[in-house]
PDB file of C-alpha atoms and ligand atoms in Angstrom:
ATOM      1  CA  UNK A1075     -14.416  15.101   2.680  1.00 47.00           C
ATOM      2  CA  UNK A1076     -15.349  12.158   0.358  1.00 54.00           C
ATOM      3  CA  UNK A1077     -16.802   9.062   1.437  1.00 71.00           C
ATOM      4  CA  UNK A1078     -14.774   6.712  -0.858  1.00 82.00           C
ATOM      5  CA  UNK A1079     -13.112   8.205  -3.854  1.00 81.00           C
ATOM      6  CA  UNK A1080     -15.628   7.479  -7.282  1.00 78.00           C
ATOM      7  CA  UNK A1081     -14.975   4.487  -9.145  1.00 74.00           C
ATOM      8  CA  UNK A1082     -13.947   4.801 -12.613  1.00 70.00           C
ATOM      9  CA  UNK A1083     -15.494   2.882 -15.387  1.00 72.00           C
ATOM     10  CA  UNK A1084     -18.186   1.389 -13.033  1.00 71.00           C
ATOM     11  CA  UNK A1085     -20.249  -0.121 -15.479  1.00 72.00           C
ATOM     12  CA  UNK A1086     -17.406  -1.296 -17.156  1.00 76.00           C
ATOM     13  CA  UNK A1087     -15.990  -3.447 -14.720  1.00 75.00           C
ATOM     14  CA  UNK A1088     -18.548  -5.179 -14.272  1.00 77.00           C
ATOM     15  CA  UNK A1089     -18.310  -7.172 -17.506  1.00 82.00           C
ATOM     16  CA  UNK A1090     -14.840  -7.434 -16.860  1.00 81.00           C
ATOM     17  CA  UNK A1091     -13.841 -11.205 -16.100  1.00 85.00           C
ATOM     18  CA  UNK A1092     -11.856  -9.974 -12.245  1.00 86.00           C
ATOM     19  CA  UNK A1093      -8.702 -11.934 -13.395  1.00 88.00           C
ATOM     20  CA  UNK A1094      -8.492  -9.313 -16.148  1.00 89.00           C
ATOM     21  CA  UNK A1095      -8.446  -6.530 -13.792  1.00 89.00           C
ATOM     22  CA  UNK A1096      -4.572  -6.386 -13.137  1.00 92.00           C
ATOM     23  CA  UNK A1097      -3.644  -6.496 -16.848  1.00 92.00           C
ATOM     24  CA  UNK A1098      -6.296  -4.188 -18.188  1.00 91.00           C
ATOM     25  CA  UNK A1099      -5.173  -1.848 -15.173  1.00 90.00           C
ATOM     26  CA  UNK A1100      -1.613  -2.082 -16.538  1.00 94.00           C
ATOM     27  CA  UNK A1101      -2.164  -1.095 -19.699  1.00 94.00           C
ATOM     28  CA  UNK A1102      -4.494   2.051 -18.723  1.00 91.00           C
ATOM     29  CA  UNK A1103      -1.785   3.389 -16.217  1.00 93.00           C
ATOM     30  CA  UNK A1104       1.291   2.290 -19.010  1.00 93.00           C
ATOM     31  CA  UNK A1105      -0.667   4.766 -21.493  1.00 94.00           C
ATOM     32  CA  UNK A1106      -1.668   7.017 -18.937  1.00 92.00           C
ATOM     33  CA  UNK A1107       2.592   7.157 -18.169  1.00 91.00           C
ATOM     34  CA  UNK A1108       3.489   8.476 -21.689  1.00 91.00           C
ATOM     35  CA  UNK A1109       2.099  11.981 -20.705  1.00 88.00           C
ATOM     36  CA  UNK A1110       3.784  12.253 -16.897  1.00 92.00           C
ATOM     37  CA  UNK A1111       6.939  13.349 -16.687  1.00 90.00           C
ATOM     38  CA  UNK A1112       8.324  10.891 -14.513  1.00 96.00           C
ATOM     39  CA  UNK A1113      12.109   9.618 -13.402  1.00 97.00           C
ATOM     40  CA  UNK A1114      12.994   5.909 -12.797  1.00 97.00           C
ATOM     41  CA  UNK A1115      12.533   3.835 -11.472  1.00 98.00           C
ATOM     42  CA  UNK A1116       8.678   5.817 -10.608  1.00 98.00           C
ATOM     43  CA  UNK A1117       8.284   5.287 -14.610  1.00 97.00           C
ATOM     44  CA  UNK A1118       8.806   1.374 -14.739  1.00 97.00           C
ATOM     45  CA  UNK A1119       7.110   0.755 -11.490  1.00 98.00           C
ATOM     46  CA  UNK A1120       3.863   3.206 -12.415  1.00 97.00           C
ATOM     47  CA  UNK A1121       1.778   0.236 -14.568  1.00 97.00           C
ATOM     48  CA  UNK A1122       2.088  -1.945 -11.424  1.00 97.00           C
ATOM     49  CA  UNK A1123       0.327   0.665  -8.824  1.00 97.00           C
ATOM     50  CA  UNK A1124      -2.348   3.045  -8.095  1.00 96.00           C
ATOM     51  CA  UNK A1125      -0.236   4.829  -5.690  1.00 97.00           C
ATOM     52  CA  UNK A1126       0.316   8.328  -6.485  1.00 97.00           C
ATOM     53  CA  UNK A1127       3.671   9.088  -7.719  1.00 97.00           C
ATOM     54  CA  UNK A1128       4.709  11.689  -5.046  1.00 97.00           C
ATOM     55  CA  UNK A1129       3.751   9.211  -2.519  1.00 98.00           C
ATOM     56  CA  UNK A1130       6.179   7.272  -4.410  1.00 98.00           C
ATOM     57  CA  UNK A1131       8.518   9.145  -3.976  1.00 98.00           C
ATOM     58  CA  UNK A1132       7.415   9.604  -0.189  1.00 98.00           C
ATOM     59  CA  UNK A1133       7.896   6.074   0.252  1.00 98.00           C
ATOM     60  CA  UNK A1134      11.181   6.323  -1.598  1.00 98.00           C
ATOM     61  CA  UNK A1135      12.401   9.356   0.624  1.00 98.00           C
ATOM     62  CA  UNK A1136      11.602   7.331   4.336  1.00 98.00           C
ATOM     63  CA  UNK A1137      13.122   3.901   2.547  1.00 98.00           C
ATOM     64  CA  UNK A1138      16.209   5.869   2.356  1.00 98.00           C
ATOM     65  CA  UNK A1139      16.052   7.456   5.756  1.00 98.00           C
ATOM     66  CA  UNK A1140      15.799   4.297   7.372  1.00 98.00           C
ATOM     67  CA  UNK A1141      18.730   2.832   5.212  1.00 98.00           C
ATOM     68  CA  UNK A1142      20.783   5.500   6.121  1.00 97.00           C
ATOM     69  CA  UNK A1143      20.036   5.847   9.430  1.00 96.00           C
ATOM     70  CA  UNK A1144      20.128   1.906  10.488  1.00 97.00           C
ATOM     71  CA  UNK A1145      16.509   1.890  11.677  1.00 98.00           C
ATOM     72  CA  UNK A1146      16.378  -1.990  12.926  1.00 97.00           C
ATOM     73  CA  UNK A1147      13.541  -4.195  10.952  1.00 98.00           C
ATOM     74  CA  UNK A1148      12.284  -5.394   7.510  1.00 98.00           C
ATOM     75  CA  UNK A1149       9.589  -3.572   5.392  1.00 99.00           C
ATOM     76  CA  UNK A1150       5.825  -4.326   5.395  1.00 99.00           C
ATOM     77  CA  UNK A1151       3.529  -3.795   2.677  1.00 99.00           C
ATOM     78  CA  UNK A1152      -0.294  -3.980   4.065  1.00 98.00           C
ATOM     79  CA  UNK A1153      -2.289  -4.617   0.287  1.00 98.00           C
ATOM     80  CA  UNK A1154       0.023  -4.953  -1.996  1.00 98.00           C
ATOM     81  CA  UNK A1155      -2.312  -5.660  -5.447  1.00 98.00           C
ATOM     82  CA  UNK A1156       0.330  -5.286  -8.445  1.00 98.00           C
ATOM     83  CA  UNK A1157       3.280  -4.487  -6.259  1.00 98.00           C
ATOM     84  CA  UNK A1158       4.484  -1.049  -7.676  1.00 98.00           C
ATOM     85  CA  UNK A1159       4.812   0.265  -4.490  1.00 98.00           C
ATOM     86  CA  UNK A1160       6.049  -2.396  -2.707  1.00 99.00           C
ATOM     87  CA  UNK A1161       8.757  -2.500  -5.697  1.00 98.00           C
ATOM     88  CA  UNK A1162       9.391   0.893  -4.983  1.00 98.00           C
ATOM     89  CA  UNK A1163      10.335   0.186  -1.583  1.00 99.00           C
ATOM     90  CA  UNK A1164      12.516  -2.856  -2.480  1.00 98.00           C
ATOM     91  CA  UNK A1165      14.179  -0.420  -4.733  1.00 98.00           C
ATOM     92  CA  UNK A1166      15.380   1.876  -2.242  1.00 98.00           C
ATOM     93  CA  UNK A1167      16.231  -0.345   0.392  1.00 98.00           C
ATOM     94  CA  UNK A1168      18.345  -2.647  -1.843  1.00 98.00           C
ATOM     95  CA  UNK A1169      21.743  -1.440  -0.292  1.00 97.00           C
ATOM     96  CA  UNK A1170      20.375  -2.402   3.106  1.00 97.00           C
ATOM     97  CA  UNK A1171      18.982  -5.712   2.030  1.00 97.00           C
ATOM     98  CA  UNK A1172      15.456  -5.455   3.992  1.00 98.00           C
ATOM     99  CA  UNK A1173      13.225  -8.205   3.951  1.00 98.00           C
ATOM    100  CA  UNK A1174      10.104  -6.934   2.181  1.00 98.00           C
ATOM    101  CA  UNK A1175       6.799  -8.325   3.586  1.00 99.00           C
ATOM    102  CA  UNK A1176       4.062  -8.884   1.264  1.00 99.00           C
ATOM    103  CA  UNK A1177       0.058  -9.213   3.044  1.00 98.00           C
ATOM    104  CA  UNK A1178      -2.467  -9.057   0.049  1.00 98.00           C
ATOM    105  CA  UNK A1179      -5.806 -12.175  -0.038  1.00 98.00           C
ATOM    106  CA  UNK A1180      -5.586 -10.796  -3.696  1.00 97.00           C
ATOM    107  CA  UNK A1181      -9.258 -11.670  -4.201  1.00 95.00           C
ATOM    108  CA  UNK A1182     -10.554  -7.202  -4.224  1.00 94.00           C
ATOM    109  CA  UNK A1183     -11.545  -5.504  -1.200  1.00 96.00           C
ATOM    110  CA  UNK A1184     -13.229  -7.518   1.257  1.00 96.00           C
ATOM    111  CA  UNK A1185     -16.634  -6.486   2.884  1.00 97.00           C
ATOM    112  CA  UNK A1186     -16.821  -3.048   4.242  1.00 97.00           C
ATOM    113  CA  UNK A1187     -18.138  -2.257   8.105  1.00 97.00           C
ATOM    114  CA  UNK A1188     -20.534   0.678   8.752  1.00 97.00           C
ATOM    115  CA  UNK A1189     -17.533   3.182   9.200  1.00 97.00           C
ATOM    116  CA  UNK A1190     -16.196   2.765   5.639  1.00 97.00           C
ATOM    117  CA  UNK A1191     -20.118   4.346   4.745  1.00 95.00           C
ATOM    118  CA  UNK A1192     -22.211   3.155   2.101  1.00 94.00           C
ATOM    119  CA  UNK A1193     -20.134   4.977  -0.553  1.00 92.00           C
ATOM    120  CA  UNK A1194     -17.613   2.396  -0.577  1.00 94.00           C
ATOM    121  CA  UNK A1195     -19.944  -0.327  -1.206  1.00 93.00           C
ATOM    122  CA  UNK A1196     -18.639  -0.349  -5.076  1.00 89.00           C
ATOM    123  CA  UNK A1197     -15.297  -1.321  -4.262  1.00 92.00           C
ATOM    124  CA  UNK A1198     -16.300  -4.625  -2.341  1.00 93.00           C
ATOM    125  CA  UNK A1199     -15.145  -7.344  -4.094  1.00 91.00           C
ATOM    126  CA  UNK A1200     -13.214  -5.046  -6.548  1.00 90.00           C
ATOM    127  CA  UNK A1201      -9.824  -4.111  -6.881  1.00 92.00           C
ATOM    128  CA  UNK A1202      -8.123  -7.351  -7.737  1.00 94.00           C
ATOM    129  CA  UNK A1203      -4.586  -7.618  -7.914  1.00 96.00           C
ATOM    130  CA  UNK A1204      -2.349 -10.062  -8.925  1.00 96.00           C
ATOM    131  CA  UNK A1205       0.916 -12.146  -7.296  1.00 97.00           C
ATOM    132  CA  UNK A1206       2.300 -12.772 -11.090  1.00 97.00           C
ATOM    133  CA  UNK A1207       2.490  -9.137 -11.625  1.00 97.00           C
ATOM    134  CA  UNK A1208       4.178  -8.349  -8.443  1.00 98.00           C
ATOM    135  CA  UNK A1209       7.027 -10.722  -9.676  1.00 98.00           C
ATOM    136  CA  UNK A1210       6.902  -9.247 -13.057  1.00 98.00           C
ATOM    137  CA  UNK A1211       8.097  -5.435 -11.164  1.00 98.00           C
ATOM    138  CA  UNK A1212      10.171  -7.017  -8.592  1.00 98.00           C
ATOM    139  CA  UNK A1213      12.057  -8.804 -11.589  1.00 98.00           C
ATOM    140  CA  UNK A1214      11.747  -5.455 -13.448  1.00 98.00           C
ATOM    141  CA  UNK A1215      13.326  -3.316 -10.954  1.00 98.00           C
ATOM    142  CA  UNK A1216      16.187  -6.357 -10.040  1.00 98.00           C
ATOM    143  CA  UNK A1217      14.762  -6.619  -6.730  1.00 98.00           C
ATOM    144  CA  UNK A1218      16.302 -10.348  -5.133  1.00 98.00           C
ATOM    145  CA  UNK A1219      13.224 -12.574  -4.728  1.00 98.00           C
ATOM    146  CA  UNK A1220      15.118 -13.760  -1.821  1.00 98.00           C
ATOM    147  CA  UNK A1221      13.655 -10.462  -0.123  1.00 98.00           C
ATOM    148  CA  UNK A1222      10.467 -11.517  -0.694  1.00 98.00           C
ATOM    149  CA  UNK A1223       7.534 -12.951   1.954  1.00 98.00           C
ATOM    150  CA  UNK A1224       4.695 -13.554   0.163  1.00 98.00           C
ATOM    151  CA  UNK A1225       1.841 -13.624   2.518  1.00 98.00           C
ATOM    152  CA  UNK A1226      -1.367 -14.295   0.754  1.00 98.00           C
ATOM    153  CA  UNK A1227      -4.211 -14.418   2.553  1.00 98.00           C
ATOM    154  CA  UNK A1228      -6.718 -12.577   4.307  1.00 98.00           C
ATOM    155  CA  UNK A1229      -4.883 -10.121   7.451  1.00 98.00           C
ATOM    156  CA  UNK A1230      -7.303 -12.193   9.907  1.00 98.00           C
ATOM    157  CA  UNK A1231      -5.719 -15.533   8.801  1.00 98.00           C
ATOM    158  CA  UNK A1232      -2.141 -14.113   7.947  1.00 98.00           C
ATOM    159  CA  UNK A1233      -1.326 -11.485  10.460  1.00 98.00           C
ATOM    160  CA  UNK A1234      -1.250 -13.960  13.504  1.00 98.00           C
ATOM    161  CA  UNK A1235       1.128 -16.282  11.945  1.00 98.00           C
ATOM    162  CA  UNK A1236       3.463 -13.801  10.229  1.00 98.00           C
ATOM    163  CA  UNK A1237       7.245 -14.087  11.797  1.00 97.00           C
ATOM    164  CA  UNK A1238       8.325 -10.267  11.594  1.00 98.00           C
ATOM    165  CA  UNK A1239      10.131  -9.076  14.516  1.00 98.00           C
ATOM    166  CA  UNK A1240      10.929  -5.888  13.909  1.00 98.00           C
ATOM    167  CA  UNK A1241       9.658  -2.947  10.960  1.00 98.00           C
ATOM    168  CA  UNK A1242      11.756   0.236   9.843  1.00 98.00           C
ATOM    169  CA  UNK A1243       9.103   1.285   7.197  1.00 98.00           C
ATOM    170  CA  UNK A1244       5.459  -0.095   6.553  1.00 99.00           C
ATOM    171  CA  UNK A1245       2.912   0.929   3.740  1.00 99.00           C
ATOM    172  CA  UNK A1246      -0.850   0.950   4.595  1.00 98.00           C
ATOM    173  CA  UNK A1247      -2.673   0.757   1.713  1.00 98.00           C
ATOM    174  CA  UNK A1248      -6.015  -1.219   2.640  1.00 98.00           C
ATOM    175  CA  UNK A1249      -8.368   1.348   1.760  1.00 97.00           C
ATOM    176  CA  UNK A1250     -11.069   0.146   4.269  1.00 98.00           C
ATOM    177  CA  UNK A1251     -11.536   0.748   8.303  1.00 98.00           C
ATOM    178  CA  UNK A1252     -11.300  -2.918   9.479  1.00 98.00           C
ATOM    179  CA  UNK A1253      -7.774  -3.781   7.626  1.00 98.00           C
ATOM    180  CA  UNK A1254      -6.317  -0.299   8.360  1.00 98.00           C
ATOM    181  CA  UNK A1255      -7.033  -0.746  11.651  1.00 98.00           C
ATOM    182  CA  UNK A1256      -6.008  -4.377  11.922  1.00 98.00           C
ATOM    183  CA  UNK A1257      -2.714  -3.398  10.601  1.00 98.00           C
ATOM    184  CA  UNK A1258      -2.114  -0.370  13.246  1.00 98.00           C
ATOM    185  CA  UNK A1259      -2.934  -2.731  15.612  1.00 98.00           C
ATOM    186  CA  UNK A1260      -0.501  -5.949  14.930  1.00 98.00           C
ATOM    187  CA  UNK A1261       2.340  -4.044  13.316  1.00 98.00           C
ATOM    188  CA  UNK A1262       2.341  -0.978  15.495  1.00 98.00           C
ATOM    189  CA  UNK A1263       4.094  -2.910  18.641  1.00 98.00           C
ATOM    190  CA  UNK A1264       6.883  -4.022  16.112  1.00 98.00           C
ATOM    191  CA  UNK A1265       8.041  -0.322  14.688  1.00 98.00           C
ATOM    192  CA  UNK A1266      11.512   0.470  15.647  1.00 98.00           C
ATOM    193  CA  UNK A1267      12.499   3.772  16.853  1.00 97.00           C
ATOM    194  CA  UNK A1268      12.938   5.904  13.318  1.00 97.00           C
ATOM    195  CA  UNK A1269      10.946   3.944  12.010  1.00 98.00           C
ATOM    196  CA  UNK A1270       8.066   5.022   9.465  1.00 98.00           C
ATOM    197  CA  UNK A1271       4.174   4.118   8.291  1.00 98.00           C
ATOM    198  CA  UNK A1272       2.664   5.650   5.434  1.00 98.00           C
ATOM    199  CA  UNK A1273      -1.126   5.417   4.641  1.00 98.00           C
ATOM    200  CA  UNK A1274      -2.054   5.780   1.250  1.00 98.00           C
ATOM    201  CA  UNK A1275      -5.777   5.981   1.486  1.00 97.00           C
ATOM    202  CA  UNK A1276      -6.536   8.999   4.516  1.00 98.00           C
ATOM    203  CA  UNK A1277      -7.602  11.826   2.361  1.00 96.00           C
ATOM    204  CA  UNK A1278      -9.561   9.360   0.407  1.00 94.00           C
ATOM    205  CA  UNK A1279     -11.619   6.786   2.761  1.00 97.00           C
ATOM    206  CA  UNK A1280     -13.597   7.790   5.568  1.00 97.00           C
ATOM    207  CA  UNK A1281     -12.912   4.395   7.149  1.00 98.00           C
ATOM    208  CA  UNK A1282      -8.958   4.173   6.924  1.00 98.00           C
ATOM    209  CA  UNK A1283      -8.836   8.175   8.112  1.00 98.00           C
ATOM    210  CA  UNK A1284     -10.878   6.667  11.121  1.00 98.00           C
ATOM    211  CA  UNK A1285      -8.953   3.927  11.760  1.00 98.00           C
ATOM    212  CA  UNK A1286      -5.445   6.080  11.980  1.00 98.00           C
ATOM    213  CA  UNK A1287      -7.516   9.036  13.684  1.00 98.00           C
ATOM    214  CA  UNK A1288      -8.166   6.520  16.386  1.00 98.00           C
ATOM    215  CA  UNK A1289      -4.593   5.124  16.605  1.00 98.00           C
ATOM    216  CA  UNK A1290      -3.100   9.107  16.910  1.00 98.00           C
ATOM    217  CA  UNK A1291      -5.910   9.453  19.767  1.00 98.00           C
ATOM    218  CA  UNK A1292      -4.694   6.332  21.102  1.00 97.00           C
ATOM    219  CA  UNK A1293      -0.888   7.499  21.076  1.00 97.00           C
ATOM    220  CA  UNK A1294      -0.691  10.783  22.076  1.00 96.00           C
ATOM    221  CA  UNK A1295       3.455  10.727  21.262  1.00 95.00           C
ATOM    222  CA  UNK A1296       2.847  10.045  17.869  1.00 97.00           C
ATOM    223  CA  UNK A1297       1.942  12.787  15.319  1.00 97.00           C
ATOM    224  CA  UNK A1298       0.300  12.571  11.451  1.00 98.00           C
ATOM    225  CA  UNK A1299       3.024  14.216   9.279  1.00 98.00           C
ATOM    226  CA  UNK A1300       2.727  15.053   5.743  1.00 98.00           C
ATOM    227  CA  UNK A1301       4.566  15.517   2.369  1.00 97.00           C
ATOM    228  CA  UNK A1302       4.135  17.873  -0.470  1.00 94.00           C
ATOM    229  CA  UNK A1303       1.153  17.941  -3.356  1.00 95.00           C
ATOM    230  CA  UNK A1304      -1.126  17.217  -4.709  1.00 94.00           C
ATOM    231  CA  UNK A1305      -0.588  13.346  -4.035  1.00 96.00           C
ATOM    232  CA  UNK A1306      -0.271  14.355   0.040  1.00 98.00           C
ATOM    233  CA  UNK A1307       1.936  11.491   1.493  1.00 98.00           C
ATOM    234  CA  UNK A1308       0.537  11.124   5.232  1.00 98.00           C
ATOM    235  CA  UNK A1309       2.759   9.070   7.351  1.00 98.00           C
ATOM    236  CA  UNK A1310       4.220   8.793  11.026  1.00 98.00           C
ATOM    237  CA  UNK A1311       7.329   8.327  12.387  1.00 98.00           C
ATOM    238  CA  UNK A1312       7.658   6.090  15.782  1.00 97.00           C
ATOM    239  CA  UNK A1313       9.691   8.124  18.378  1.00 92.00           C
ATOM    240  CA  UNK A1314      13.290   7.397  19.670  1.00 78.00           C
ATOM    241  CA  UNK A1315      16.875   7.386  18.649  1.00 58.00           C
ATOM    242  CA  UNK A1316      17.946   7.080  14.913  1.00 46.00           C
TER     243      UNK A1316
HETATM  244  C1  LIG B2085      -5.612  -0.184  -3.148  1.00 86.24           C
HETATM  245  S1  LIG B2085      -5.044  -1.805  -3.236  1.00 86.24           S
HETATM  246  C2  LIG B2085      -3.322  -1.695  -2.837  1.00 86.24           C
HETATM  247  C3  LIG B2085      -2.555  -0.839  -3.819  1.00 86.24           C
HETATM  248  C4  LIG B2085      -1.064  -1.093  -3.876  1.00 86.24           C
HETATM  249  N1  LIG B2085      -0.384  -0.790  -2.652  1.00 86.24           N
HETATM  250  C5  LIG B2085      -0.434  -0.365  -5.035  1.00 86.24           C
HETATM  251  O1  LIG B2085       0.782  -0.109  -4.978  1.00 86.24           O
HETATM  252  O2  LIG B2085      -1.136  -0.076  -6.012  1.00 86.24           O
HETATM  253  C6  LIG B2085      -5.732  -2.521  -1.796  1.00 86.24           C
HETATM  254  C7  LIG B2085      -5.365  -3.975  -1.586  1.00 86.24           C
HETATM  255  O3  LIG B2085      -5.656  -4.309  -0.233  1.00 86.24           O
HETATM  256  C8  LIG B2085      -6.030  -5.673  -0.196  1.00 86.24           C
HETATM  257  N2  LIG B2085      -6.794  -5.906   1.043  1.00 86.24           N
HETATM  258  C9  LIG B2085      -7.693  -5.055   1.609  1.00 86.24           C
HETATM  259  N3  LIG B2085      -8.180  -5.581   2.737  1.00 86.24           N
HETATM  260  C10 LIG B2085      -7.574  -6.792   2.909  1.00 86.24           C
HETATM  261  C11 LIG B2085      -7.652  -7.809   3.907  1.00 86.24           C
HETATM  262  N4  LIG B2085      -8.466  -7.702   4.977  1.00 86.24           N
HETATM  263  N5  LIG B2085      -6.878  -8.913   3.763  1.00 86.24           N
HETATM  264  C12 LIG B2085      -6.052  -9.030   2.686  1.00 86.24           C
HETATM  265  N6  LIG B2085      -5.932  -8.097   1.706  1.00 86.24           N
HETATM  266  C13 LIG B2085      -6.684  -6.989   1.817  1.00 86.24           C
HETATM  267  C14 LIG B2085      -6.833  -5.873  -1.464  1.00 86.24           C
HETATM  268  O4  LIG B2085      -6.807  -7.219  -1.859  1.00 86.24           O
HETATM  269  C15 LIG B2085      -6.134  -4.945  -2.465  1.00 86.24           C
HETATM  270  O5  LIG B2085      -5.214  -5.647  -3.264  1.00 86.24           O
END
């Protein structure tokens, strides 16, 4: 396995001003759209993430399950950067009206520890996403921004004060060790029974596949499933009745 997946245009960024990074991202994955064949809302929300669009539609297929089978609690987005997926999961919740919990500093990745390995030193301090943008899809897909907790901030400052009592469905899509394994830890307790947590980044990061690799260890109940490919969705589902 990879250390960190490669970073494209390296150089490049670089001599990007960061505040650029969201837009110039946008336009790259808008032109990079025309050639996919992809359904709404996948093809308005694809500018506005990096997420793969069968883990998409992952996250699409457990925000229904948990709609449709009354799984108690609101839905948690753990890096958020543009918002695509996050809008995605608005989306498909909308008939059950979740609350849809937003936890992004929005400032790039933040340092790495010695489990993420020295191959995901380029993406410290990279990665920037932006809040404006995340209103620009939510508005996009007619998502109510009375659904909406914004919680900007870094997870050390933001987690503790966050009022979320319960979760049906949570995204993990940190990339790094630390914040996956912050999240696991502070969110975990709140699951409901049926309810669901996706991480984006296991086949790709050594750190975050540590992180939930220690969590499974940790909860012996709990199993890593998975969802078609190529763009495996890798997620687990919190035991109990639906
Ligand atoms: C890969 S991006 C998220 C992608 C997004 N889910 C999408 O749909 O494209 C990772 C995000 O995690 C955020 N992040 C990582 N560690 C964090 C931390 N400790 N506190 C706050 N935000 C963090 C970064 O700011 C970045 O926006």
């Amino acid at each position: 396995m990879r250390n960190a997946p490669d970073q494209p245009l390296r150089l490049l960024r670089t001599l990007i001003p960061k505040r650029y990074q969201p837009w110039l991202r946008g336009i790259h994955r808008g032109l990079a759209a025309i050639g996919m064949q992809l359904e709404e809302p996948f093809r308005t929300a694809f500018p506005y993430t990096q997420v793969h669009p069968n883990r998409l539609r992952a996250l699409a297929q457990h925000a229904r399950t948990v709609c449709g089978t009354g799984v108690a609690g609101d839905v948690v987005e753990c890096g958020v950067l543009d918002g695509g997926a996050a809008a995605i999961m608005a989306a498909f919740t909308r008939e059950c009206r979740k609350r849809i919990h937003l936890f992004d500093a929005w400032e790039g990745l933040p340092q790495r520890s010695t489990e993420d390995g020295p191959l995901a030193d380029p993406w410290v301090g990279d990665v920037v996403g932006s809040p404006r943008r995340v209103l620009r899809i939510m508005r996009l897909l007619a998502i109510d921004e009375d659904r909406l907790v914004f919680h900007k901030g870094w997870f050390r400052d933001t987690f503790p004060v966050a009022d979320i009592s319960a979760i049906a469905l949570m995204h993990i899509d940190c990339d790094f060790y630390e914040p996956t394994r912050a999240a696991l830890a502070r969110w975990a307790p709140l699951v409901a029974p049926g309810g669901i947590v996706q991480f984006d980044d296991y086949e790709d990061f050594v750190g975050c596949r540590r992180a939930v690799d220690e969590f499974l260890a940790e909860h012996s109940a709990i199993r890593l499933e998975r969802l078609g490919a190529p763009g495996t969705a890798y997620f687990i589902r919190f035991p109990g009745p639906r």
